[in-house]
GROMACS .gro file of N, CA and C in nm:
model
  273
    1MET      N    1  -2.107   1.321  -0.176
    1MET     CA    2  -2.158   1.234  -0.077
    1MET      C    3  -2.104   1.088  -0.181
    2THR      N    4  -2.214   1.105  -0.275
    2THR     CA    5  -2.161   0.970  -0.357
    2THR      C    6  -2.061   1.002  -0.446
    3LYS      N    7  -1.992   1.091  -0.484
    3LYS     CA    8  -1.877   1.101  -0.590
    3LYS      C    9  -1.785   1.027  -0.471
    4GLY      N   10  -1.761   1.077  -0.381
    4GLY     CA   11  -1.701   1.020  -0.302
    4GLY      C   12  -1.675   0.905  -0.242
    5LEU      N   13  -1.778   0.807  -0.227
    5LEU     CA   14  -1.790   0.696  -0.228
    5LEU      C   15  -1.774   0.584  -0.308
    6LEU      N   16  -1.784   0.678  -0.403
    6LEU     CA   17  -1.804   0.614  -0.578
    6LEU      C   18  -1.633   0.579  -0.582
    7ILE      N   19  -1.556   0.698  -0.585
    7ILE     CA   20  -1.390   0.725  -0.579
    7ILE      C   21  -1.329   0.670  -0.417
    8LEU      N   22  -1.384   0.582  -0.321
    8LEU     CA   23  -1.338   0.468  -0.250
    8LEU      C   24  -1.371   0.304  -0.281
    9VAL      N   25  -1.475   0.313  -0.360
    9VAL     CA   26  -1.493   0.209  -0.372
    9VAL      C   27  -1.432   0.119  -0.542
   10ILE      N   28  -1.381   0.271  -0.627
   10ILE     CA   29  -1.283   0.223  -0.694
   10ILE      C   30  -1.081   0.213  -0.648
   11VAL      N   31  -1.086   0.263  -0.553
   11VAL     CA   32  -0.950   0.253  -0.554
   11VAL      C   33  -0.984   0.123  -0.421
   12PHE      N   34  -1.064   0.064  -0.314
   12PHE     CA   35  -1.057  -0.022  -0.308
   12PHE      C   36  -0.997  -0.185  -0.422
   13THR      N   37  -1.138  -0.139  -0.492
   13THR     CA   38  -1.146  -0.263  -0.620
   13THR      C   39  -0.990  -0.228  -0.713
   14VAL      N   40  -0.969  -0.109  -0.724
   14VAL     CA   41  -0.816  -0.168  -0.770
   14VAL      C   42  -0.686  -0.177  -0.692
   15ILE      N   43  -0.679  -0.136  -0.615
   15ILE     CA   44  -0.593  -0.190  -0.444
   15ILE      C   45  -0.635  -0.349  -0.485
   16ALA      N   46  -0.732  -0.430  -0.404
   16ALA     CA   47  -0.793  -0.553  -0.411
   16ALA      C   48  -0.689  -0.635  -0.553
   17ILE      N   49  -0.715  -0.603  -0.706
   17ILE     CA   50  -0.665  -0.611  -0.772
   17ILE      C   51  -0.507  -0.654  -0.836
   18LEU      N   52  -0.426  -0.578  -0.742
   18LEU     CA   53  -0.266  -0.510  -0.815
   18LEU      C   54  -0.238  -0.668  -0.619
   19ASN      N   55  -0.402  -0.700  -0.563
   19ASN     CA   56  -0.302  -0.761  -0.464
   19ASN      C   57  -0.309  -0.864  -0.438
   20PHE      N   58  -0.403  -0.920  -0.563
   20PHE     CA   59  -0.440  -1.060  -0.604
   20PHE      C   60  -0.292  -1.106  -0.669
   21PHE      N   61  -0.269  -0.959  -0.789
   21PHE     CA   62  -0.191  -1.043  -0.953
   21PHE      C   63  -0.032  -1.019  -0.846
   22SER      N   64  -0.061  -0.954  -0.709
   22SER     CA   65   0.077  -1.001  -0.644
   22SER      C   66   0.066  -1.079  -0.573
   23ILE      N   67   0.037  -1.184  -0.532
   23ILE     CA   68   0.006  -1.299  -0.503
   23ILE      C   69   0.058  -1.349  -0.559
   24ARG      N   70  -0.050  -1.402  -0.712
   24ARG     CA   71  -0.048  -1.465  -0.799
   24ARG      C   72   0.123  -1.480  -0.866
   25MET      N   73   0.214  -1.386  -0.861
   25MET     CA   74   0.383  -1.344  -0.902
   25MET      C   75   0.413  -1.429  -0.832
   26MET      N   76   0.443  -1.410  -0.698
   26MET     CA   77   0.453  -1.482  -0.565
   26MET      C   78   0.502  -1.609  -0.664
   27LYS      N   79   0.381  -1.704  -0.587
   27LYS     CA   80   0.431  -1.845  -0.664
   27LYS      C   81   0.445  -1.919  -0.831
   28ILE      N   82   0.509  -1.768  -0.861
   28ILE     CA   83   0.570  -1.823  -1.064
   28ILE      C   84   0.686  -1.789  -1.018
   29ASP      N   85   0.781  -1.889  -1.108
   29ASP     CA   86   0.885  -1.957  -1.146
   29ASP      C   87   0.972  -1.823  -1.161
   30GLU      N   88   1.102  -1.798  -1.166
   30GLU     CA   89   1.218  -1.732  -1.193
   30GLU      C   90   1.200  -1.694  -1.313
   31SER      N   91   1.191  -1.753  -1.393
   31SER     CA   92   1.200  -1.668  -1.547
   31SER      C   93   1.064  -1.642  -1.643
   32LYS      N   94   1.013  -1.698  -1.580
   32LYS     CA   95   0.863  -1.596  -1.654
   32LYS      C   96   0.909  -1.455  -1.565
   33LYS      N   97   0.861  -1.508  -1.367
   33LYS     CA   98   0.859  -1.308  -1.350
   33LYS      C   99   0.983  -1.246  -1.451
   34SER      N  100   1.086  -1.283  -1.500
   34SER     CA  101   1.156  -1.215  -1.599
   34SER      C  102   1.136  -1.163  -1.680
   35ASN      N  103   1.089  -1.240  -1.757
   35ASN     CA  104   0.992  -1.212  -1.837
   35ASN      C  105   0.905  -1.148  -1.833
   36TYR      N  106   0.809  -1.157  -1.740
   36TYR     CA  107   0.745  -1.042  -1.725
   36TYR      C  108   0.792  -0.943  -1.701
   37ARG      N  109   0.864  -0.893  -1.582
   37ARG     CA  110   0.942  -0.790  -1.556
   37ARG      C  111   0.996  -0.721  -1.653
   38LYS      N  112   1.092  -0.800  -1.800
   38LYS     CA  113   1.123  -0.710  -1.973
   38LYS      C  114   0.986  -0.660  -2.020
   39ILE      N  115   0.891  -0.681  -2.000
   39ILE     CA  116   0.741  -0.673  -2.068
   39ILE      C  117   0.690  -0.537  -2.047
   40PHE      N  118   0.694  -0.538  -1.900
   40PHE     CA  119   0.647  -0.445  -1.749
   40PHE      C  120   0.723  -0.334  -1.845
   41TRP      N  121   0.919  -0.347  -1.819
   41TRP     CA  122   0.975  -0.219  -1.880
   41TRP      C  123   0.947  -0.156  -1.989
   42TYR      N  124   0.937  -0.292  -2.101
   42TYR     CA  125   0.879  -0.214  -2.221
   42TYR      C  126   0.797  -0.115  -2.270
   43PHE      N  127   0.706  -0.150  -2.161
   43PHE     CA  128   0.530  -0.111  -2.145
   43PHE      C  129   0.537   0.073  -2.108
   44TYR      N  130   0.675   0.067  -2.040
   44TYR     CA  131   0.656   0.106  -1.879
   44TYR      C  132   0.760   0.271  -2.027
   45GLY      N  133   0.860   0.233  -2.080
   45GLY     CA  134   0.933   0.303  -2.171
   45GLY      C  135   0.868   0.421  -2.201
   46ILE      N  136   0.808   0.331  -2.285
   46ILE     CA  137   0.683   0.308  -2.435
   46ILE      C  138   0.565   0.422  -2.369
   47LEU      N  139   0.502   0.409  -2.264
   47LEU     CA  140   0.438   0.445  -2.271
   47LEU      C  141   0.442   0.611  -2.164
   48MET      N  142   0.640   0.605  -2.131
   48MET     CA  143   0.726   0.788  -2.093
   48MET      C  144   0.680   0.831  -2.304
   49CYS      N  145   0.823   0.779  -2.320
   49CYS     CA  146   0.788   0.829  -2.413
   49CYS      C  147   0.640   0.854  -2.509
   50VAL      N  148   0.553   0.778  -2.485
   50VAL     CA  149   0.412   0.882  -2.606
   50VAL      C  150   0.379   0.926  -2.503
   51THR      N  151   0.421   0.956  -2.357
   51THR     CA  152   0.292   1.061  -2.304
   51THR      C  153   0.408   1.207  -2.293
   52GLY      N  154   0.502   1.186  -2.307
   52GLY     CA  155   0.621   1.238  -2.329
   52GLY      C  156   0.556   1.384  -2.501
   53LEU      N  157   0.568   1.258  -2.596
   53LEU     CA  158   0.601   1.302  -2.718
   53LEU      C  159   0.447   1.439  -2.742
   54VAL      N  160   0.334   1.298  -2.667
   54VAL     CA  161   0.219   1.378  -2.671
   54VAL      C  162   0.195   1.541  -2.614
   55ASN      N  163   0.256   1.555  -2.539
   55ASN     CA  164   0.252   1.608  -2.432
   55ASN      C  165   0.313   1.765  -2.487
   56LEU      N  166   0.400   1.734  -2.559
   56LEU     CA  167   0.526   1.832  -2.662
   56LEU      C  168   0.420   1.848  -2.757
   57ILE      N  169   0.425   1.790  -2.854
   57ILE     CA  170   0.333   1.798  -2.951
   57ILE      C  171   0.213   1.909  -2.872
   58GLU      N  172   0.126   1.795  -2.816
   58GLU     CA  173  -0.051   1.906  -2.742
   58GLU      C  174   0.046   2.091  -2.695
   59LYS      N  175   0.120   2.132  -2.622
   59LYS     CA  176   0.150   2.244  -2.578
   59LYS      C  177   0.225   2.348  -2.686
   60SER      N  178   0.272   2.252  -2.824
   60SER     CA  179   0.366   2.342  -2.908
   60SER      C  180   0.442   2.457  -2.866
   61GLU      N  181   0.505   2.380  -2.783
   61GLU     CA  182   0.644   2.434  -2.696
   61GLU      C  183   0.746   2.335  -2.650
   62TRP      N  184   0.881   2.369  -2.635
   62TRP     CA  185   0.952   2.352  -2.621
   62TRP      C  186   0.982   2.294  -2.408
   63ASN      N  187   0.897   2.303  -2.375
   63ASN     CA  188   0.894   2.203  -2.230
   63ASN      C  189   1.027   2.101  -2.100
   64ILE      N  190   1.126   2.182  -2.110
   64ILE     CA  191   1.234   2.079  -2.103
   64ILE      C  192   1.188   1.933  -1.967
   65ILE      N  193   1.039   1.978  -1.860
   65ILE     CA  194   0.961   1.832  -1.843
   65ILE      C  195   0.919   1.744  -1.896
   66PHE      N  196   0.896   1.800  -2.007
   66PHE     CA  197   0.783   1.648  -2.101
   66PHE      C  198   0.927   1.635  -2.211
   67ILE      N  199   1.045   1.738  -2.207
   67ILE     CA  200   1.181   1.655  -2.348
   67ILE      C  201   1.255   1.542  -2.222
   68ILE      N  202   1.205   1.571  -2.077
   68ILE     CA  203   1.300   1.488  -1.943
   68ILE      C  204   1.204   1.350  -1.952
   69GLN      N  205   1.065   1.359  -1.961
   69GLN     CA  206   1.017   1.276  -1.961
   69GLN      C  207   1.000   1.178  -2.095
   70LEU      N  208   1.009   1.255  -2.212
   70LEU     CA  209   1.052   1.189  -2.317
   70LEU      C  210   1.233   1.064  -2.331
   71SER      N  211   1.297   1.204  -2.299
   71SER     CA  212   1.413   1.127  -2.275
   71SER      C  213   1.393   1.009  -2.198
   72LEU      N  214   1.359   1.061  -2.086
   72LEU     CA  215   1.366   0.880  -1.949
   72LEU      C  216   1.286   0.764  -2.011
   73GLY      N  217   1.183   0.720  -2.106
   73GLY     CA  218   1.158   0.649  -2.150
   73GLY      C  219   1.227   0.581  -2.239
   74ILE      N  220   1.313   0.726  -2.313
   74ILE     CA  221   1.397   0.582  -2.453
   74ILE      C  222   1.541   0.539  -2.317
   75LEU      N  223   1.556   0.557  -2.238
   75LEU     CA  224   1.640   0.559  -2.135
   75LEU      C  225   1.608   0.450  -2.128
   76ILE      N  226   1.496   0.406  -2.073
   76ILE     CA  227   1.412   0.307  -1.970
   76ILE      C  228   1.448   0.197  -2.102
   77ILE      N  229   1.402   0.261  -2.207
   77ILE     CA  230   1.374   0.099  -2.307
   77ILE      C  231   1.527   0.056  -2.386
   78LEU      N  232   1.611   0.142  -2.369
   78LEU     CA  233   1.766   0.185  -2.417
   78LEU      C  234   1.843  -0.008  -2.299
   79PHE      N  235   1.775   0.045  -2.164
   79PHE     CA  236   1.870   0.013  -2.064
   79PHE      C  237   1.850  -0.142  -2.074
   80ASN      N  238   1.678  -0.147  -2.068
   80ASN     CA  239   1.607  -0.343  -2.085
   80ASN      C  240   1.618  -0.338  -2.205
   81PHE      N  241   1.655  -0.296  -2.330
   81PHE     CA  242   1.739  -0.358  -2.420
   81PHE      C  243   1.852  -0.440  -2.412
   82LEU      N  244   1.990  -0.360  -2.311
   82LEU     CA  245   2.085  -0.394  -2.327
   82LEU      C  246   2.088  -0.511  -2.209
   83GLY      N  247   1.999  -0.472  -2.074
   83GLY     CA  248   1.988  -0.615  -1.936
   83GLY      C  249   2.043  -0.533  -1.870
   84LYS      N  250   2.025  -0.386  -1.807
   84LYS     CA  251   2.108  -0.358  -1.768
   84LYS      C  252   1.955  -0.262  -1.668
   85LEU      N  253   1.862  -0.322  -1.646
   85LEU     CA  254   1.779  -0.335  -1.571
   85LEU      C  255   1.696  -0.494  -1.494
   86GLU      N  256   1.806  -0.596  -1.592
   86GLU     CA  257   1.753  -0.724  -1.424
   86GLU      C  258   1.801  -0.717  -1.339
   87ILE      N  259   1.704  -0.779  -1.227
   87ILE     CA  260   1.778  -0.833  -1.107
   87ILE      C  261   1.840  -0.910  -1.085
   88LYS      N  262   1.967  -0.927  -1.025
   88LYS     CA  263   2.050  -1.020  -0.963
   88LYS      C  264   1.971  -1.089  -0.851
   89ASN      N  265   1.993  -1.219  -0.814
   89ASN     CA  266   2.003  -1.296  -0.714
   89ASN      C  267   2.107  -1.285  -0.609
   90PRO      N  268   2.104  -1.271  -0.529
   90PRO     CA  269   2.223  -1.286  -0.462
   90PRO      C  270   2.208  -1.416  -0.432
   91THR      N  271   2.132  -1.502  -0.418
   91THR     CA  272   2.127  -1.657  -0.339
   91THR      C  273   2.162  -1.800  -0.495
   0.00000   0.00000   0.00000
């Protein structure tokens, strides 16, 4: 029972923190938002590459899921570098 309540409190805390930052992001100008998005995609791509590589090394076998994860991370980094992940405003 106490583990369930602890998990519930942790989940609500994480959601409250995410909500706070998402509301703060709405008030920031577009150039900073674009910079933050670029940093996020680099971080996300590096995280995908590292987890895929660690899983490949840890399992000591060539599993297709981890190869796809590693290649997806490389693609995200590459597309972000080339500017293909930028959001174009219709207005």
